[in-house]
Amino acid sequence: MNDADVRARIQTLRDALTEHNHKYYVLDEPSIPDAEYDRLFHELVALEEKHPDLKSPDSPTQRVGGDVLSAFEEVEHVVPMLSLDNVFDEDGLRDFEQRIKSRLGSDAPLVFACEPKLDGIAISLLYERGLLVRAATRGDGKRGEDITNNVKTIASVPLRLRGSDWPDELEVRGEIYMPRAGFEKMNAAARAKDEKVFVNPRNAAAGSLRQLDSKITASRPLELGVYGVALRGDKSPFNCHSENLNALAKWGFRVSPELRTVKGADGCLDYYEYLLNKRDALPYDIDGIVFKVDSIDLQRKLGFVSRAPRWAVAHKFPAQEEMTLLRDVEFQVGRTGAITPVARLEPVFVGGVTVSNATLHNFDEIQRLDVRVGDTVIIRRAGDVIPQVVQVVAEKRPSDAKIIEMPTHCPVCGSESERVEGEAVTRCTGGLICAAQRSQAIKHFASRKAMDIEGLGDKIVEVLVERELIKHPGDLFSLDRDTLSGLERMGQKSAQNLLDALEKSKATSLQRFIYSLGIREVGEATALNLAQHFGNIDAIMNASQEALLEVSDVGPIVASHIEHFFAEAHNREVIEALIAAGVHWPDIEVKDPSELPLAGQTWVVTGTLESMTRDEAKAKLQALGAKVAGSVSAKTTSLVAGASAGSKLTKAEKLGVEVIDEKAFLTLLQEHSI
Ligand code: IVH
C-alpha cells in the first residue's frame, strides 16, 4: 500500500469502527459480530503502529487506555456544575410548580421535561470543533478533576461528534454509571478471587473512574447518559431543553429513552408513577426523576438560588439501601447441595418493598463483611436481584453480637457438610438422601447416560418427590402399578412401561452405576476410570485418598469428593438398597496396567468427535492403558482426529504418526468392549 492507500484504509476503518460502536453502545443495535469488530480493530491497531504519524485522538484505538498518571489535574468548568433541590412527595412537587408560577407572575400552564435521575457520577465533557478535548468530574461545582484518559475508554462517549450543526465549543453534562448486570458480574468475579467487592453500582462507577491507570477503567463496564448542555454566556442551541437533548442524541450521545415532556405537576406525578413501576425493570439504577421547565427562555427568567436552578427539581424514589438489624442467620440448602447463609432481618422498607430476608452468599462473604448476629447492617435491593447485605455499620455493634459459623452438618438431612479448598461454597454431602437435593439426584440417576430409565422424565420425578412417594433412588424400584397409574396423565399402559423400564435398567455396568450416584465432579469419564481401576463397587467405596489419586484423571479435589460421598452412611445405605432391589453389573477384571491393550502407548485426541467429548475419549483410552498427551511429538503412537482437526493433524502427518478417524476409533473401543 502506498501512503495515500494507508491513509484511506485507516480512515475507512476508523469510520466503520466508530459507526459500529455507536450502534452497539448508544443505540443498543449491534450491527456486526464481535469477531468481525475485533478483526477490523486489530487491523487498525497494526496500521497505526506501523504509521505512528497517522495516529489521532479520536481513533477508536484510543479507547483501550494508555499512560498511567501520577495524579489528576484540577480544571475549571467553563460553566459551573450545579446541584438540584429535592422533593419527596406530591406536596413538594406542587409547591415547586407554584413557586415557579408565582416567580413568573403567571398562571399559564407549564411544560416540564421529565428524565430519570441516573445514579452515577456527574461528568462534564468539553468538545472543541466537534472533538472531545476534556472530561472532568464535578468537584466542588467550579473546579473538578481532569479524567479525560479514563472517560475516553467508555464506549458510549463520542470521541468526535456526529453531524456538523454543533457549536464550536460545547460542554455536555451527563452521568457515568455502571449498569446492574455489569456490576453483578464484576462483583461475582471479585468475590470468586477474594478481591474487593463494591457496595453498589454507583461506588463501582466512582472507583472505576478514580483510577490513575486508564487500562483499569477500560476494563470496567461503564456507560454515559447525558442530560444537558452548558454553553459559555448562557447560550443554548435550541429553545427547549428537550430539543437540546434531541440534538445531543443526533450528535452521538445516549439520551434517556424515557425522556418525556408533560403538562404541569399532574403530568409530572403521572410520569413519577410510570417510572417508579418501571424502575426494577431498567438495566441501571436510578434514584428518582428530574423535572425541568422545558422552555429555555423561562429557565433564564427563573435563574438560580444559591447553587441550584429554580427551574428544576429532583423527585426522589424510595432508597435502594437502608439500615436494619440482623436478627439471625439461617442456612438454606439448594438443589445442588450448596449451603447458603440467609440473613433474617428486622423488616425494612427498601427499594420499594419490605424486606425481611437477604442473602449472604457464602461463608467467605460473612468473613469479608465481618458480619455478626445482632449487627446493624446495610441492605441493598435493586432490580430483580435478591436483597443483599452489603455492609456492617461497625459503630452500632452491640457487645453481645454473635459470631456466625458455617454448620458442620447439613441443616436439612444431617449429613456432613464439605468445603473444598479453593471453593467458596459449602455443600451437603448427602447427595442421595438430602430432601433438598432429592429431585436433582433422582433425575440424574434416571438419565440416559446414567441408569437410562426410559419414561422416567423430570416431571414424573418431581411429582413422585413432591408426594413423598420416593425419597431416594432406591425407592424407585419399589413403586407399583397402582401407585403409578394413579398419577396424573399416567394410564395403566404407561405405568407398566415405566415398571418394565425400571426392571430393564437393573442390568447395568459398574461405570454407569458410579456415574448415576451423582458424586460431585465424577462425570462419565471419571466413572469409567474408577470402574476400570478398582473393578468392583466395594473397592471404590473403601478406597483411601492415596488409592483414589492413583486413578488416571483423579486429582485431590475429585478424590476428596469421592471420599466424602462414601463416608456418609446414608449414601452407603442407598447403594445397599439399590443392590438389594436387584441392580447388578458384571465386575471388571482388574488388569495390571502393563497388561492393558494400549499399555506403553501415547495417544493424542484432536478435533470434534460426534459420539463423545474429547474428555470421554481420553478416559476410554486411559482405561485401555494408554497415556493421553496434549500435543503431538515423535513419541506419539496414534492420533485420533475428529472433524475440523487443525495443526495437530498436520504435525502428525509430517512426523508420520498414525492417524485414525472417529469411525476407526469406535471400532477399536468396541473390540475391547469399552
Ligand atoms: S440536571 C442544573 N438531570 O444529579 C441541573 N441531573 O444534584 C443539573 N443527575 O450529580 C442537573 N441524572 O449529575 C440532571 N437527568 C438528570 C440527572 C442529573 C442524574 C445527577 C447530576 C448531579 C445530581 C444533581
XYZ file of C-alpha atoms and ligand atoms in Angstrom:
698
model
C 0.000 0.000 0.000
C 1.260 3.492 -0.774
C 0.851 6.352 1.719
C -2.443 7.530 0.284
C -3.858 3.995 0.420
C -2.789 3.585 4.056
C -4.360 6.910 4.948
C -7.581 5.959 3.193
C -7.710 2.494 4.777
C -7.124 3.933 8.253
C -9.951 6.418 7.717
C -12.283 3.684 6.451
C -11.516 1.515 9.476
C -11.989 4.400 11.925
C -15.303 5.373 10.370
C -16.548 1.792 10.346
C -15.499 1.100 13.940
C -16.953 4.400 15.183
C -20.210 3.602 13.439
C -20.410 0.088 14.915
C -19.514 1.448 18.341
C -22.318 3.983 18.150
C -24.825 1.352 17.052
C -23.764 -1.072 19.736
C -23.273 1.148 22.776
C -25.520 4.137 22.137
C -28.381 2.707 20.109
C -28.256 -0.853 21.520
C -28.457 -2.214 17.978
C -25.401 -4.364 17.317
C -24.653 -4.355 13.593
C -21.771 -6.824 13.134
C -20.494 -9.854 15.057
C -17.928 -9.149 17.787
C -15.345 -11.238 15.943
C -15.627 -9.018 12.860
C -15.320 -5.894 15.021
C -12.171 -7.350 16.601
C -10.663 -8.078 13.183
C -11.210 -4.512 11.983
C -9.930 -3.168 15.291
C -6.729 -5.190 15.121
C -6.130 -4.194 11.551
C -6.368 -0.555 12.626
C -4.050 -1.082 15.608
C -1.468 -2.698 13.337
C -1.654 0.117 10.761
C -1.380 2.828 13.415
C 1.627 1.087 14.946
C 3.338 0.966 11.587
C 2.456 4.591 10.835
C 2.634 6.457 14.161
C 2.444 9.794 12.328
C -1.150 8.940 11.406
C -2.341 8.423 14.999
C -5.321 10.559 16.034
C -7.001 11.416 19.346
C -10.434 10.381 18.053
C -9.333 6.992 16.753
C -11.274 4.067 18.315
C -7.881 2.627 19.301
C -7.595 5.445 21.863
C -10.238 3.731 23.981
C -8.077 0.939 25.354
C -6.355 3.096 27.955
C -2.768 4.262 27.992
C -0.229 6.025 30.194
C -0.503 5.773 33.966
C -0.880 9.195 35.624
C 0.652 10.159 38.966
C -2.282 12.444 39.854
C -5.327 14.041 38.226
C -5.027 17.679 37.253
C -7.535 20.193 38.531
C -9.527 22.062 35.893
C -12.081 24.852 35.892
C -15.517 24.219 34.359
C -16.466 26.648 31.591
C -19.917 26.869 33.225
C -20.260 25.814 36.904
C -21.886 22.436 37.606
C -24.926 22.896 39.805
C -26.865 20.668 42.122
C -30.605 20.096 42.436
C -33.221 20.677 45.097
C -35.115 17.555 46.162
C -38.790 16.864 46.749
C -40.079 13.647 48.239
C -43.838 13.725 47.690
C -46.783 15.210 45.825
C -46.998 18.275 48.082
C -43.354 19.059 47.481
C -43.881 18.838 43.747
C -46.986 21.043 43.751
C -45.117 23.645 45.854
C -42.328 23.582 43.278
C -44.796 24.303 40.454
C -46.481 27.038 42.497
C -43.162 28.742 43.328
C -42.357 28.882 39.604
C -45.737 30.331 38.717
C -45.510 32.997 41.420
C -41.988 33.944 40.383
C -43.055 34.232 36.729
C -46.174 36.086 37.817
C -48.260 33.887 35.519
C -50.702 31.041 35.950
C -50.099 29.790 32.392
C -49.645 26.014 32.181
C -46.034 24.900 32.376
C -44.360 22.239 30.229
C -41.851 20.076 32.078
C -39.223 17.766 30.626
C -39.026 14.560 32.699
C -35.954 12.317 32.849
C -34.697 9.554 35.098
C -32.168 10.693 37.672
C -29.271 8.394 36.874
C -27.423 7.145 39.932
C -23.812 7.540 38.936
C -21.070 10.152 38.792
C -21.642 13.604 37.278
C -19.367 14.423 34.362
C -18.711 17.386 32.125
C -17.398 16.766 28.607
C -15.835 19.588 26.631
C -15.927 19.398 22.811
C -13.987 21.828 20.637
C -14.863 21.846 16.975
C -16.516 18.504 17.500
C -13.539 16.802 19.165
C -13.573 15.633 22.788
C -10.795 17.603 24.465
C -11.555 17.257 28.155
C -13.679 15.314 30.609
C -13.925 16.487 34.186
C -15.611 15.445 37.435
C -17.965 17.804 39.200
C -15.596 18.511 42.112
C -16.911 21.493 44.080
C -19.010 22.563 41.089
C -16.493 25.184 39.944
C -13.378 23.082 39.675
C -13.173 19.370 39.083
C -10.567 16.780 38.151
C -9.445 16.088 34.625
C -10.233 12.416 33.945
C -10.145 12.606 30.139
C -7.970 9.496 29.722
C -10.408 7.404 31.712
C -13.559 8.776 30.123
C -12.217 8.159 26.617
C -12.203 4.428 27.348
C -16.005 4.416 27.760
C -17.515 3.190 24.530
C -20.680 5.328 24.677
C -18.632 8.555 24.941
C -18.256 10.001 21.424
C -14.629 10.962 20.758
C -15.890 13.116 17.895
C -19.416 14.464 17.499
C -21.538 13.158 14.664
C -23.115 15.551 12.154
C -21.916 19.151 11.828
C -24.503 21.539 13.302
C -22.920 21.671 16.759
C -21.481 24.821 18.330
C -17.670 25.162 18.106
C -17.404 24.959 21.859
C -19.850 22.647 23.606
C -19.915 21.428 27.175
C -22.080 18.327 27.604
C -23.330 17.266 31.034
C -24.180 13.745 31.990
C -23.741 10.885 34.332
C -21.347 7.956 34.115
C -22.869 4.826 35.581
C -22.411 1.090 35.708
C -25.388 -0.984 34.532
C -26.551 -3.513 37.122
C -25.677 -6.628 35.085
C -22.076 -5.464 34.636
C -21.857 -4.584 38.313
C -23.132 -8.000 39.437
C -20.759 -9.767 37.063
C -17.779 -7.735 38.202
C -18.570 -8.332 41.887
C -19.133 -12.047 41.343
C -15.704 -12.292 39.699
C -14.125 -10.272 42.537
C -15.794 -12.491 45.155
C -14.512 -15.625 43.448
C -10.983 -14.215 43.568
C -11.383 -12.873 47.099
C -10.866 -9.324 45.861
C -12.536 -6.059 46.811
C -16.292 -6.020 46.227
C -18.153 -2.749 45.594
C -21.205 -1.908 47.672
C -23.329 -0.651 44.760
C -23.020 0.303 41.080
C -22.520 3.955 41.974
C -19.467 3.216 44.139
C -18.199 0.863 41.475
C -18.504 3.618 38.855
C -16.756 6.125 41.139
C -13.963 3.674 41.941
C -13.520 2.819 38.274
C -13.231 6.479 37.256
C -10.752 7.297 40.009
C -8.082 5.034 38.510
C -4.785 6.613 37.553
C -4.283 3.724 35.162
C -6.874 4.138 32.422
C -6.466 0.493 31.356
C -8.296 -0.450 34.559
C -11.130 1.945 33.714
C -11.242 0.452 30.212
C -11.910 -2.983 31.714
C -14.958 -1.796 33.670
C -18.495 -1.866 32.221
C -19.236 1.875 32.343
C -21.736 3.898 30.336
C -22.521 7.543 29.773
C -26.028 9.021 29.761
C -26.333 12.736 29.019
C -28.908 15.191 30.328
C -27.918 18.672 29.270
C -25.635 21.204 27.609
C -23.768 24.129 29.121
C -22.536 26.980 26.972
C -20.412 29.974 27.750
C -22.542 33.138 28.022
C -25.757 31.214 28.689
C -26.291 30.362 25.047
C -28.458 27.420 24.134
C -28.508 25.683 20.754
C -32.308 25.407 20.834
C -35.314 26.971 22.577
C -36.266 23.969 24.670
C -34.350 21.604 26.905
C -35.992 18.620 25.179
C -34.791 19.895 21.795
C -31.264 20.221 23.160
C -31.437 16.594 24.226
C -32.690 15.503 20.807
C -29.728 17.339 19.297
C -27.359 15.550 21.687
C -28.792 12.218 20.528
C -28.163 13.268 16.939
C -24.592 14.233 17.787
C -23.932 10.701 19.015
C -24.849 10.620 22.713
C -27.058 8.231 24.606
C -30.011 10.253 25.855
C -32.539 8.541 28.089
C -35.217 6.786 26.039
C -37.530 7.660 28.942
C -37.406 11.395 28.185
C -40.940 12.882 28.009
C -42.485 16.332 28.115
C -45.618 16.700 30.252
C -48.023 19.420 31.356
C -47.920 20.730 34.902
C -47.457 18.964 38.245
C -50.217 16.498 37.328
C -48.252 15.329 34.303
C -45.139 15.062 36.475
C -46.985 12.891 39.015
C -48.232 10.551 36.285
C -44.697 10.232 34.985
C -43.458 9.535 38.512
C -45.897 6.610 38.830
C -44.963 5.348 35.377
C -41.224 5.308 36.035
C -41.486 4.048 39.613
C -43.308 0.991 38.239
C -40.643 0.522 35.618
C -37.717 1.068 37.973
C -36.904 -2.583 38.706
C -37.027 -3.485 35.026
C -34.487 -0.832 33.988
C -30.994 -2.222 33.480
C -29.400 0.509 35.645
C -30.039 2.210 38.992
C -31.989 5.458 39.143
C -32.635 7.283 42.372
C -35.523 9.450 41.219
C -36.734 11.723 38.468
C -35.593 15.170 37.400
C -38.314 17.581 36.302
C -37.108 20.610 34.334
C -39.029 23.578 32.912
C -38.670 22.821 29.212
C -38.554 26.393 27.881
C -35.009 27.807 27.904
C -36.478 31.305 27.918
C -38.386 30.574 31.141
C -35.311 28.879 32.609
C -33.396 32.141 32.079
C -36.163 34.157 33.730
C -36.207 31.852 36.743
C -32.450 31.700 37.259
C -30.751 30.187 40.283
C -30.874 30.253 44.015
C -27.586 29.521 45.765
C -26.247 26.627 43.671
C -29.398 25.066 42.317
C -31.649 26.147 39.448
C -35.170 27.335 40.322
C -36.452 25.627 37.169
C -35.553 22.047 38.074
C -36.170 19.636 40.913
C -35.342 16.017 41.741
C -38.251 13.867 42.926
C -36.570 11.124 44.904
C -37.580 7.447 44.839
C -37.525 5.218 47.917
C -33.874 4.448 48.723
C -32.324 1.195 47.468
C -30.189 0.925 50.556
C -31.397 1.010 54.145
C -30.127 0.107 57.575
C -31.665 -2.607 59.691
C -30.941 -5.188 62.354
C -29.593 -8.652 61.599
C -31.678 -10.859 63.892
C -30.352 -14.241 62.871
C -28.639 -16.223 60.159
C -30.155 -19.421 58.832
C -28.779 -21.866 56.306
C -30.629 -22.979 53.196
C -29.720 -25.975 51.077
C -30.140 -25.598 47.332
C -30.938 -28.266 44.749
C -27.255 -28.915 44.138
C -26.451 -29.167 47.846
C -24.927 -25.697 48.159
C -25.499 -24.390 51.684
C -26.259 -20.671 51.607
C -26.401 -18.400 54.638
C -29.536 -16.259 54.677
C -29.886 -13.163 56.842
C -33.132 -12.842 58.837
C -33.741 -9.136 59.274
C -35.854 -6.721 61.206
C -38.254 -5.897 58.330
C -37.219 -2.769 56.459
C -38.676 -0.829 53.521
C -36.015 -0.745 50.804
C -36.156 -0.271 47.036
C -39.940 -0.005 47.250
C -40.723 -3.232 49.146
C -40.497 -4.582 52.697
C -37.546 -6.899 53.029
C -37.057 -9.379 55.879
C -34.517 -11.782 54.305
C -31.295 -11.135 52.432
C -28.604 -13.350 51.007
C -25.124 -13.563 52.482
C -23.848 -15.676 49.543
C -21.359 -17.910 51.356
C -19.031 -18.132 54.298
C -16.283 -16.040 52.648
C -18.803 -13.246 52.302
C -19.649 -13.463 56.013
C -15.961 -13.144 56.823
C -15.346 -10.401 54.294
C -18.197 -8.338 55.738
C -17.253 -9.400 59.272
C -20.957 -9.602 59.992
C -22.382 -10.922 63.275
C -25.866 -11.655 64.545
C -27.045 -8.503 66.337
C -25.208 -6.170 63.954
C -26.833 -3.234 62.235
C -26.356 -3.854 58.526
C -26.963 -2.066 55.241
C -29.313 -3.879 52.878
C -29.426 -3.201 49.151
C -32.350 -4.167 46.965
C -32.274 -3.123 43.314
C -33.974 -4.611 40.287
C -34.808 -8.294 40.347
C -31.651 -9.149 42.249
C -32.246 -10.766 45.662
C -31.694 -8.285 48.523
C -28.150 -8.390 49.827
C -26.301 -7.440 52.974
C -23.644 -5.088 51.660
C -22.091 -3.589 54.755
C -21.929 -3.678 58.544
C -22.322 -0.438 60.480
C -19.357 -1.055 62.771
C -20.160 1.695 65.299
C -23.506 0.119 66.084
C -22.217 -3.329 67.016
C -23.551 -4.436 70.406
C -21.146 -6.115 72.821
C -23.029 -9.421 72.626
C -23.000 -9.673 68.813
C -22.650 -13.347 67.909
C -20.033 -14.692 65.511
C -21.534 -16.743 62.660
C -20.171 -20.178 61.887
C -20.907 -22.425 58.957
C -22.756 -25.572 60.005
C -20.644 -28.743 60.113
C -23.736 -30.731 59.097
C -26.447 -30.189 56.520
C -29.421 -28.469 58.183
C -31.816 -30.496 56.033
C -30.534 -34.084 56.174
C -27.832 -34.028 58.841
C -25.083 -35.320 56.526
C -21.666 -33.788 56.968
C -21.008 -30.582 55.050
C -17.939 -30.231 52.911
C -15.976 -27.269 51.689
C -13.391 -27.930 49.045
C -10.266 -25.873 49.316
C -10.254 -23.024 46.839
C -14.059 -23.082 46.508
C -16.351 -20.586 48.182
C -19.328 -22.905 48.507
C -20.008 -25.272 51.395
C -22.010 -28.311 50.351
C -24.043 -31.080 51.843
C -22.501 -34.495 51.124
C -25.784 -36.416 51.453
C -26.459 -36.153 47.729
C -28.624 -39.268 47.544
C -30.788 -38.727 50.569
C -30.988 -34.997 51.199
C -34.566 -33.770 50.772
C -33.325 -30.513 49.282
C -31.468 -32.382 46.564
C -33.844 -35.284 46.021
C -35.357 -34.478 42.677
C -31.999 -33.369 41.258
C -30.350 -36.615 42.414
C -33.128 -38.857 41.110
C -33.335 -37.100 37.736
C -29.609 -37.590 37.313
C -29.851 -41.231 38.421
C -32.502 -41.962 35.772
C -30.845 -40.007 32.936
C -29.749 -41.592 29.681
C -26.035 -41.797 30.389
C -26.660 -42.995 33.955
C -29.227 -45.779 34.625
C -31.122 -44.914 31.441
C -34.644 -45.434 32.820
C -36.812 -44.743 29.809
C -40.025 -42.886 30.537
C -38.916 -41.526 33.912
C -38.880 -37.874 32.881
C -38.236 -34.798 35.029
C -41.956 -34.093 35.513
C -42.729 -37.546 36.929
C -39.724 -37.380 39.237
C -40.965 -34.047 40.582
C -44.450 -35.391 41.213
C -43.107 -38.534 42.903
C -40.813 -36.489 45.148
C -43.473 -33.919 45.945
C -45.938 -36.603 47.038
C -43.163 -38.236 49.038
C -43.617 -41.490 47.108
C -39.851 -41.668 46.700
C -37.109 -40.248 48.892
C -34.028 -41.650 47.198
C -33.200 -43.609 44.013
C -33.589 -46.939 45.831
C -37.318 -46.227 46.327
C -37.859 -46.190 42.562
C -37.689 -49.953 42.458
C -40.471 -50.451 44.998
C -43.020 -48.399 43.044
C -46.024 -50.447 41.983
C -48.527 -50.247 39.178
C -51.387 -48.927 41.289
C -49.341 -46.060 42.678
C -48.007 -45.110 39.255
C -51.278 -45.366 37.352
C -52.917 -43.171 39.983
C -50.680 -40.258 38.956
C -51.911 -37.516 36.674
C -51.566 -38.203 32.965
C -50.326 -41.729 33.668
C -52.508 -44.601 32.467
C -52.182 -48.330 33.119
C -50.148 -48.717 29.961
C -47.532 -46.055 30.694
C -47.320 -47.257 34.300
C -46.493 -50.736 33.043
C -43.999 -49.325 30.526
C -42.227 -47.474 33.316
C -42.123 -50.571 35.506
C -40.633 -52.512 32.578
C -38.048 -49.799 32.033
C -37.129 -49.862 35.728
C -36.720 -53.622 35.559
C -34.595 -53.375 32.435
C -32.361 -50.709 33.957
C -31.336 -53.045 36.768
C -28.846 -54.744 34.464
C -26.221 -52.062 34.159
C -22.445 -51.584 34.179
C -20.202 -50.562 37.039
C -19.251 -47.294 35.335
C -22.879 -46.330 34.707
C -23.762 -47.144 38.296
C -20.935 -44.982 39.668
C -21.868 -42.152 37.336
C -25.528 -42.395 38.362
C -24.684 -41.721 42.012
C -24.100 -38.072 41.119
C -20.889 -37.671 43.100
C -19.629 -34.141 42.561
C -17.295 -33.826 39.591
C -17.474 -37.536 38.817
C -18.596 -37.457 35.192
C -18.805 -40.385 32.821
C -15.098 -40.325 32.077
C -14.026 -40.426 35.733
C -16.650 -43.107 36.478
C -15.156 -45.255 33.742
C -11.637 -44.795 35.083
C -12.766 -45.662 38.606
C -14.542 -48.777 37.370
C -11.549 -49.959 35.354
C -9.115 -49.225 38.138
C -10.968 -50.849 41.036
C -13.125 -53.413 39.256
C -15.900 -53.543 41.891
C -18.003 -51.176 43.994
C -16.670 -52.248 47.402
C -13.122 -51.403 46.408
C -14.231 -47.927 45.304
C -16.314 -47.330 48.410
C -13.421 -48.268 50.677
C -10.606 -46.619 48.727
C -8.350 -44.212 50.606
C -7.379 -40.793 49.244
C -3.997 -42.180 48.141
C -5.605 -45.106 46.357
C -8.036 -42.776 44.584
C -5.226 -40.491 43.471
C -3.702 -43.380 41.543
C -6.651 -43.403 39.155
C -6.000 -41.574 35.857
C -7.774 -38.252 35.848
C -8.494 -38.164 39.597
C -6.894 -35.215 41.380
C -7.094 -34.231 45.048
C -10.421 -32.370 44.724
C -12.251 -35.211 42.982
C -10.668 -37.714 45.387
C -11.986 -35.718 48.308
C -15.498 -35.541 46.811
C -15.495 -39.330 46.368
C -14.202 -39.971 49.858
C -16.755 -37.620 51.445
C -19.565 -39.170 49.476
C -18.847 -42.711 50.611
C -18.018 -41.649 54.157
C -21.663 -40.666 54.501
C -23.527 -43.662 55.959
C -26.800 -42.518 54.337
C -25.286 -42.769 50.883
C -23.959 -46.275 51.584
C -27.411 -47.333 52.721
C -28.911 -46.202 49.425
C -26.293 -48.183 47.499
C -27.131 -51.263 49.566
C -30.841 -50.724 48.937
C -30.232 -50.493 45.193
C -28.260 -53.712 45.156
C -30.909 -55.392 47.321
C -33.548 -54.246 44.809
C -31.689 -56.132 42.118
C -29.445 -53.555 40.461
C -26.462 -55.504 39.209
C -23.491 -55.383 36.872
C -20.579 -57.621 35.981
C -17.440 -56.931 37.942
C -14.455 -55.940 35.883
C -11.259 -57.917 35.884
C -8.599 -55.525 37.098
C -5.538 -55.923 34.986
C -2.041 -54.975 35.844
C -1.509 -51.708 33.938
C 1.258 -53.301 31.882
C -1.182 -55.961 30.624
C -3.702 -53.471 29.240
C -4.038 -53.476 25.438
C -2.630 -49.968 24.896
C -0.010 -50.101 27.684
C 3.131 -48.129 26.918
C 1.449 -46.116 24.130
C 0.906 -42.369 23.985
C -2.234 -41.086 22.245
C -3.488 -37.629 21.323
C -7.118 -36.660 20.612
C -7.926 -33.636 18.433
C -10.842 -32.103 16.539
C -14.544 -32.591 17.279
C -15.894 -36.097 17.837
C -19.544 -36.760 17.129
C -20.182 -39.593 19.552
C -18.408 -38.301 22.666
C -16.473 -35.387 24.136
C -12.684 -35.318 23.985
C -12.599 -35.940 27.749
C -14.646 -39.103 27.338
C -12.384 -40.272 24.539
C -9.404 -39.570 26.757
C -10.880 -41.600 29.634
C -11.594 -44.517 27.335
C -8.035 -44.506 26.035
C -6.734 -44.333 29.597
C -8.976 -47.244 30.526
C -7.208 -49.225 27.796
C -3.856 -48.346 29.350
C -2.737 -45.537 27.037
C -1.209 -42.275 28.193
C -3.047 -39.323 26.679
C -0.955 -36.273 25.783
C -1.975 -32.770 24.788
C 0.384 -32.357 21.833
C 1.807 -34.434 19.038
C 5.509 -35.332 19.081
C 7.764 -38.036 17.700
C 6.776 -40.113 20.758
C 3.060 -40.135 19.855
C 1.767 -43.593 18.951
C -1.548 -42.559 17.383
C -3.689 -39.504 16.832
C -7.492 -39.662 16.949
C -8.610 -36.910 14.563
C -12.222 -35.720 14.744
C -13.877 -33.161 12.474
C -12.032 -29.882 11.760
C -8.764 -31.145 13.202
C -6.089 -28.499 12.709
C -2.411 -28.138 13.477
C -2.104 -31.381 15.444
C -3.233 -33.345 12.422
C -0.768 -31.507 10.169
C 2.041 -32.188 12.626
C 1.158 -35.887 12.968
C 1.164 -36.251 9.186
C 4.526 -34.506 8.991
C 6.030 -36.776 11.654
C 4.496 -39.895 10.128
C 2.396 -40.600 13.267
C -0.555 -42.985 12.730
C -3.838 -41.077 12.365
C -7.246 -42.717 12.885
C -10.666 -41.152 12.362
C -13.662 -41.410 14.690
C -15.056 -44.499 12.979
C -11.817 -46.436 13.361
C -11.566 -45.243 16.961
C -15.062 -46.563 17.759
C -14.196 -49.912 16.202
C -11.097 -50.087 18.399
C -13.185 -49.348 21.516
C -15.731 -51.965 20.527
C -13.021 -54.577 20.055
C -12.033 -54.016 23.659
C -15.652 -53.742 24.894
C -15.235 -50.231 26.208
S -29.823 18.062 35.893
C -28.778 22.281 36.674
N -30.617 15.682 35.127
O -27.989 14.536 39.863
C -29.253 20.893 36.706
N -29.035 15.818 36.872
O -27.977 17.016 42.136
C -28.181 19.949 36.916
N -28.267 13.663 37.703
O -24.887 14.928 40.321
C -28.535 18.532 36.967
N -29.480 12.423 36.349
O -25.185 14.530 37.824
C -29.847 16.382 35.966
N -31.376 13.643 34.313
C -30.594 14.343 35.146
C -29.746 13.712 36.075
C -28.984 14.501 36.923
C -28.578 12.416 37.332
C -27.311 13.997 38.787
C -26.313 15.058 38.435
C -25.954 15.655 39.769
C -27.163 15.420 40.595
C -27.891 16.718 40.819
